[in-house]
Amino acid sequence: MSATELDSALSQAAHYLQAAQRVCVLTGAGVSAESGVPTFRASDGLWEGHRIDDVASPEGWYRNPALVWQFYNARRANVAQVKPNPGHYALAEMERRWGQNFTLVTQNVDGLHLAAGNRNVLEIHGSLRQTRCLSCAAVDDRGLKPLGDAPRCPRCQGRLRPHIVWFGEALDDAIWWAALEAASACDVLLVVGTSAVVYPAASLIPVAKRRRPTPAQVIEVNLTTTDASDWADVGLYGPSGIILPQLVQRLEYSGALS
Ligand code: BV8
Ligand code: ZN
């Protein structure tokens, strides 16, 4: 995208946001890429040297739970070393502007939106920090320290699994309904750093476009065009750690960010 094209697209995106009462954001792995967290699609099916099916599916868990814990402990250790990038902080700045009318739906499990200061965050695929007990179903925030390859529940000594939504598993009902509500009610949906191939997360984009009586406006921020691009009213193509602060700066100048 040329500087002139980006300038014009930023103006259009800022124009949509200045008029927006309610803003919803959908983020994917790309928003954390500049923090040093590897994305999925860049891994051509391999992820830290493992097949995704072996380490992020119920079948993989039942085949070899110790391997799954080794994989998630390695990701926990990686995320413990990384920090939010300017793109995360820009989204936190936006939440300060829109308050309760701002909802951030993330597919990421790295916790970086919370670390950057966002509070109205829906982690629809779970969180690396959390474990779930297979016996008493307790969900605990265990921080990011390694948990060994067969951690036990502090309450009942039952076996723990990562509290992560794997492929083939249903999302948490209450969290998913809240995400649907935010996407169906927003005036602007900002789609950042996602290839928009994973469902049902990607379905939030058509949900926003089908809002009645007037569809929401969709702004895409990505390095490249994606499956979301056909739904987008405006595309901002470049690293989100650079684009999002530029977008927030436009809003500040316009007084939309009080
Ligand atoms: C369910 C937790 C039903 C794991 C994850 C066929 C067709 C359609 C759907 C399906 C199908 N077959 C199966 C399905 C369903 C399946 C699915 O969608 N599969 C896909 C692959 C086709 N979905 C599921 O299984 C879901 N569950 O459907 O359940 C059900 C219902 C009732 C009862 C029982 C069952 C569960 C999906 C959740 C899976 N878990 N994560 C973990 O993280 O450990 S998904 C995983 O992919 C991550 O959460 C990740 O965030 C997500 C999506 O990927 P992206 O975030 O988009 O990342 P990606 O690498 O793809 O893209 C990065 C983007 O960033 C790129 O566009 C790149 O250009 C951009 N980028 C890179 N750098 C930057 C950047 N942009 C800006 N700036 C940068 N610097
Ligand atoms: Zn337990």
Coordinates of C-alpha atoms and ligand atoms in Angstrom, one line a residue:
M1 CA 0.0 0.0 0.0
S2 CA 1.5 3.4 -1.0
A3 CA 1.9 6.1 1.6
T4 CA -0.8 8.1 -0.3
E5 CA -3.2 5.1 -0.4
L6 CA -2.6 4.5 3.3
D7 CA -3.1 8.2 4.2
S8 CA -6.5 8.2 2.4
A9 CA -7.5 4.8 4.0
L10 CA -6.6 6.1 7.4
S11 CA -8.7 9.2 6.9
Q12 CA -11.7 7.0 5.8
A13 CA -11.2 4.6 8.8
A14 CA -11.0 7.6 11.2
H15 CA -14.1 9.1 9.7
Y16 CA -16.0 5.8 10.4
L17 CA -14.7 5.6 13.9
Q18 CA -15.4 9.3 14.8
A19 CA -19.1 8.7 14.1
A20 CA -19.2 5.3 15.9
Q21 CA -21.1 4.9 19.2
R22 CA -20.2 1.2 19.6
V23 CA -16.9 -0.3 18.5
C24 CA -16.0 -4.0 18.3
V25 CA -12.6 -5.4 17.6
L26 CA -11.6 -8.9 16.4
T27 CA -8.0 -9.8 16.7
G28 CA -5.9 -12.7 15.7
A29 CA -2.3 -13.9 16.0
G30 CA -1.0 -11.0 13.7
V31 CA -1.6 -8.4 16.4
S32 CA 1.0 -10.2 18.6
A33 CA 3.5 -10.9 15.8
E34 CA 5.5 -7.8 16.5
S35 CA 5.8 -8.8 20.2
G36 CA 7.5 -12.0 19.1
V37 CA 4.6 -14.4 19.3
P38 CA 4.6 -16.8 16.3
T39 CA 1.4 -16.8 14.2
F40 CA -0.3 -20.0 13.0
R41 CA -0.5 -19.6 9.2
A42 CA 3.2 -18.7 9.0
S43 CA 3.9 -22.2 10.4
D44 CA 2.5 -24.0 7.3
G45 CA 0.7 -26.5 9.5
L46 CA 3.6 -27.0 11.8
W47 CA 3.7 -25.1 15.1
E48 CA 7.0 -25.0 17.0
G49 CA 7.9 -28.2 15.1
H50 CA 4.6 -30.0 16.0
R51 CA 1.6 -30.9 13.8
I52 CA -1.3 -28.7 15.1
D53 CA -3.4 -31.8 15.3
D54 CA -0.9 -33.4 17.7
V55 CA -0.8 -30.5 20.2
A56 CA -4.1 -28.5 19.7
S57 CA -6.9 -31.0 19.4
P58 CA -8.7 -33.4 21.8
E59 CA -7.3 -36.3 19.8
G60 CA -3.8 -35.1 20.3
W61 CA -4.5 -34.7 24.0
Y62 CA -5.8 -38.2 24.4
R63 CA -2.9 -39.6 22.4
N64 CA -0.1 -37.9 24.3
P65 CA -1.1 -35.4 27.1
A66 CA 2.6 -35.0 28.2
L67 CA 3.5 -33.8 24.7
V68 CA 0.6 -31.3 24.8
W69 CA 1.8 -30.0 28.1
Q70 CA 5.4 -29.7 26.8
F71 CA 4.0 -27.7 23.9
Y72 CA 1.9 -25.4 26.1
N73 CA 4.7 -25.0 28.7
A74 CA 7.0 -23.9 25.8
R75 CA 4.4 -21.3 24.7
R76 CA 3.8 -20.2 28.2
A77 CA 7.6 -19.6 28.6
N78 CA 7.7 -17.7 25.3
V79 CA 4.7 -15.5 26.2
A80 CA 6.3 -14.9 29.7
Q81 CA 9.2 -13.2 27.9
V82 CA 7.2 -10.9 25.6
K83 CA 5.5 -7.6 26.0
P84 CA 2.5 -5.9 24.4
N85 CA 3.5 -3.9 21.3
P86 CA 2.3 -0.4 20.2
G87 CA -0.6 -2.0 18.4
H88 CA -1.9 -3.5 21.7
Y89 CA -1.5 -0.2 23.5
A90 CA -3.4 1.6 20.7
L91 CA -6.4 -0.7 21.2
A92 CA -6.2 0.0 25.0
E93 CA -6.3 3.8 24.2
M94 CA -9.4 3.2 22.1
E95 CA -11.1 1.4 25.0
R96 CA -10.4 4.4 27.2
R97 CA -12.3 6.5 24.6
W98 CA -15.3 4.3 24.1
G99 CA -15.5 2.8 27.5
Q100 CA -18.3 0.2 27.9
N101 CA -19.2 0.7 24.2
F102 CA -15.9 -1.0 23.3
T103 CA -15.5 -4.8 23.1
L104 CA -12.3 -6.6 22.2
V105 CA -12.8 -10.1 20.9
T106 CA -9.6 -12.0 20.6
Q107 CA -8.7 -15.4 19.2
N108 CA -5.3 -15.1 20.9
V109 CA -4.5 -16.9 24.1
D110 CA -1.4 -14.9 25.0
G111 CA -3.1 -12.4 27.4
L112 CA -1.3 -9.4 25.7
H113 CA -4.5 -7.3 25.4
L114 CA -5.1 -7.6 29.1
A115 CA -1.4 -6.8 29.8
A116 CA -1.7 -3.7 27.6
G117 CA -4.6 -2.4 29.7
N118 CA -7.8 -3.5 27.8
R119 CA -10.4 -4.7 30.2
N120 CA -13.5 -5.6 28.1
V121 CA -11.7 -8.5 26.5
L122 CA -13.4 -11.7 25.3
E123 CA -10.8 -14.5 25.0
I124 CA -12.9 -16.8 22.9
H125 CA -10.2 -19.4 22.5
G126 CA -9.1 -19.4 26.1
S127 CA -5.9 -18.4 27.8
L128 CA -2.4 -19.8 28.2
R129 CA -2.5 -18.7 31.8
Q130 CA -5.5 -20.9 32.7
T131 CA -5.9 -24.6 33.5
R132 CA -9.0 -26.7 33.8
C133 CA -9.4 -29.7 36.0
L134 CA -10.8 -32.8 34.3
S135 CA -12.3 -34.0 37.6
C136 CA -13.7 -31.0 39.4
A137 CA -13.8 -28.7 36.3
A138 CA -12.2 -25.8 38.3
V139 CA -10.6 -23.2 36.1
D140 CA -7.5 -21.5 37.6
D141 CA -5.2 -18.7 36.5
R142 CA -1.8 -20.3 37.0
G143 CA 0.3 -17.5 35.6
L144 CA 2.9 -18.4 33.0
K145 CA 5.4 -20.5 34.9
P146 CA 6.0 -24.0 33.6
L147 CA 3.6 -26.6 35.1
G148 CA 5.4 -29.8 34.2
D149 CA 4.0 -32.4 31.9
A150 CA 1.3 -33.9 34.2
P151 CA 0.1 -31.1 36.5
R152 CA -2.5 -31.9 39.2
C153 CA -5.4 -29.9 40.5
P154 CA -4.6 -28.0 43.8
R155 CA -8.2 -28.8 44.9
C156 CA -8.8 -32.4 44.1
Q157 CA -5.5 -33.7 42.7
G158 CA -7.4 -34.4 39.4
R159 CA -5.5 -34.1 36.0
L160 CA -5.3 -30.6 34.5
R161 CA -5.5 -29.6 30.9
P162 CA -4.9 -26.2 29.3
H163 CA -8.1 -24.1 29.4
I164 CA -7.8 -23.6 25.7
V165 CA -10.4 -24.2 23.0
W166 CA -8.8 -26.8 20.6
F167 CA -9.9 -27.5 17.1
G168 CA -13.1 -29.6 17.2
E169 CA -14.1 -28.1 20.6
A170 CA -17.0 -25.8 21.3
L171 CA -16.4 -22.3 22.5
D172 CA -17.6 -21.2 26.0
D173 CA -21.3 -20.4 25.4
A174 CA -21.4 -17.2 27.6
I175 CA -18.2 -15.8 26.0
W176 CA -19.3 -16.6 22.5
W177 CA -22.8 -15.0 23.0
A178 CA -21.2 -11.9 24.4
A179 CA -19.0 -11.7 21.3
L180 CA -22.0 -12.2 19.0
E181 CA -23.8 -9.5 20.8
A182 CA -20.9 -7.0 20.5
A183 CA -20.4 -7.8 16.8
S184 CA -24.1 -7.6 16.0
A185 CA -24.6 -4.2 17.8
C186 CA -21.4 -2.4 16.8
D187 CA -21.2 0.5 14.4
V188 CA -17.6 -0.3 13.4
L189 CA -15.9 -3.7 13.5
L190 CA -12.1 -3.4 13.4
V191 CA -10.5 -6.7 12.2
V192 CA -6.8 -6.9 13.1
G193 CA -4.2 -9.5 12.3
T194 CA -6.3 -12.5 11.5
S195 CA -6.4 -14.7 8.4
A196 CA -10.2 -15.1 9.1
V197 CA -10.1 -18.8 8.3
V198 CA -11.0 -20.1 11.8
Y199 CA -14.7 -20.5 12.7
P200 CA -16.9 -19.5 14.4
A201 CA -14.6 -16.5 15.1
A202 CA -14.5 -15.4 11.5
S203 CA -18.3 -15.4 11.4
L204 CA -18.3 -12.3 13.5
I205 CA -17.4 -10.3 10.4
P206 CA -20.5 -11.2 8.3
V207 CA -22.6 -10.8 11.6
A208 CA -21.5 -7.2 11.8
K209 CA -22.1 -6.6 8.1
R210 CA -25.6 -8.0 8.4
R211 CA -26.6 -5.6 11.2
R212 CA -30.0 -3.9 10.4
P213 CA -31.1 -1.3 9.5
T214 CA -27.6 -0.3 8.5
P215 CA -24.6 -2.7 8.3
A216 CA -21.6 -1.9 10.5
Q217 CA -18.5 -0.6 8.8
V218 CA -15.6 -3.1 8.7
I219 CA -12.0 -1.9 8.9
E220 CA -9.3 -4.5 8.2
V221 CA -5.7 -4.1 9.5
N222 CA -3.4 -6.7 8.2
L223 CA -0.1 -7.2 6.3
T224 CA -2.0 -8.7 3.4
T225 CA -5.6 -9.2 2.1
T226 CA -7.4 -12.1 3.7
D227 CA -10.7 -14.0 3.7
A228 CA -12.1 -10.9 5.6
S229 CA -11.1 -8.4 2.9
D230 CA -14.2 -8.9 0.8
W231 CA -16.3 -7.7 3.8
A232 CA -14.1 -4.7 4.6
D233 CA -15.2 -1.2 3.8
V234 CA -11.6 -0.1 4.1
G235 CA -8.3 -1.9 4.4
L236 CA -5.2 -0.6 6.2
Y237 CA -2.3 -2.8 5.0
G238 CA 0.9 -2.8 7.0
P239 CA 2.1 -3.9 10.4
S240 CA -0.6 -3.4 13.1
G241 CA 2.0 -2.1 15.5
I242 CA 2.5 0.9 13.2
I243 CA -1.0 1.2 11.6
L244 CA -3.0 1.2 14.9
P245 CA -1.1 4.0 16.6
Q246 CA -1.4 6.0 13.3
L247 CA -5.2 5.4 13.4
V248 CA -5.5 6.5 17.1
Q249 CA -3.4 9.6 16.3
R250 CA -6.0 10.5 13.6
L251 CA -8.7 10.2 16.2
E252 CA -6.8 12.3 18.7
Y253 CA -6.5 15.1 16.1
S254 CA -10.2 15.0 15.3
G255 CA -11.0 15.2 19.0
A256 CA -12.7 11.8 18.9
L257 CA -10.3 10.6 21.6
S258 CA -11.0 13.0 24.4
Ligands
BV8_1 C1 -15.7 -25.6 16.5 C2 -6.4 -22.2 20.5 C3 -17.7 -27.0 16.7 C4 -5.2 -23.1 20.3 C5 -7.4 -22.0 18.3 C6 -14.1 -26.5 7.6 C7 -14.6 -25.2 7.3 C8 -14.9 -24.3 8.3 C9 -14.7 -24.6 9.6 C10 -14.2 -25.8 9.9 C11 -13.8 -26.8 9.0 N1 -13.3 -27.9 9.6 C12 -13.3 -27.7 10.9 C13 -13.8 -26.4 11.1 C14 -14.0 -25.8 12.5 C15 -12.7 -25.3 13.0 C16 -12.0 -24.4 12.0 O1 -12.4 -23.2 11.9 N2 -11.0 -24.9 11.3 C17 -10.3 -24.0 10.4 C18 -8.8 -24.3 10.5 C19 -10.9 -24.4 9.0 N3 -13.1 -24.6 14.2 C20 -13.1 -25.2 15.3 O2 -12.8 -26.4 15.5 C21 -13.6 -24.4 16.5 N4 -14.6 -25.2 17.2 O3 -16.0 -25.4 15.4 O4 -16.5 -26.4 17.3 C22 -18.4 -27.6 17.9 C23 -19.6 -27.0 18.2 C24 -20.3 -27.6 19.2 C25 -19.8 -28.8 19.9 C26 -18.6 -29.3 19.5 C27 -17.8 -28.7 18.5 C28 -12.6 -24.1 17.5 C29 -11.5 -23.2 16.9 C30 -10.5 -22.8 17.9 C31 -9.2 -23.5 17.7 N5 -8.2 -22.9 18.6 N6 -6.6 -21.5 19.2 C32 -4.0 -22.4 20.8 O5 -3.8 -21.2 20.5 O6 -3.2 -23.1 21.4 S1 -7.5 -21.3 16.8 C33 -6.0 -20.6 16.4 O7 -6.2 -20.0 15.1 C34 -5.6 -19.4 17.2 O8 -6.5 -19.0 18.2 C35 -5.4 -18.3 16.2 O9 -5.6 -17.0 16.7 C36 -6.5 -18.7 15.3 C37 -6.8 -18.1 14.0 O10 -5.6 -17.8 13.4 P1 -5.2 -16.3 13.2 O11 -5.3 -15.7 14.6 O12 -6.0 -15.7 12.1 O13 -3.7 -16.5 12.9 P2 -3.1 -16.8 11.5 O14 -1.7 -17.2 11.7 O15 -4.0 -17.7 10.7 O16 -3.1 -15.4 10.7 C38 -2.3 -14.3 11.2 C39 -2.7 -13.1 10.4 O17 -2.0 -12.0 10.9 C40 -2.4 -13.3 8.9 O18 -3.4 -12.8 8.1 C41 -1.2 -12.3 8.7 O19 -1.1 -11.7 7.5 C42 -1.4 -11.3 9.8 N7 -0.2 -10.7 10.3 C43 1.0 -11.2 10.6 N8 1.8 -10.3 11.2 C44 1.1 -9.1 11.2 C45 -0.2 -9.4 10.7 N9 -1.1 -8.4 10.6 C46 -0.8 -7.2 11.1 N10 0.4 -6.9 11.6 C47 1.4 -7.8 11.7 N11 2.6 -7.5 12.2
ZN2 ZN -9.9 -30.5 40.6

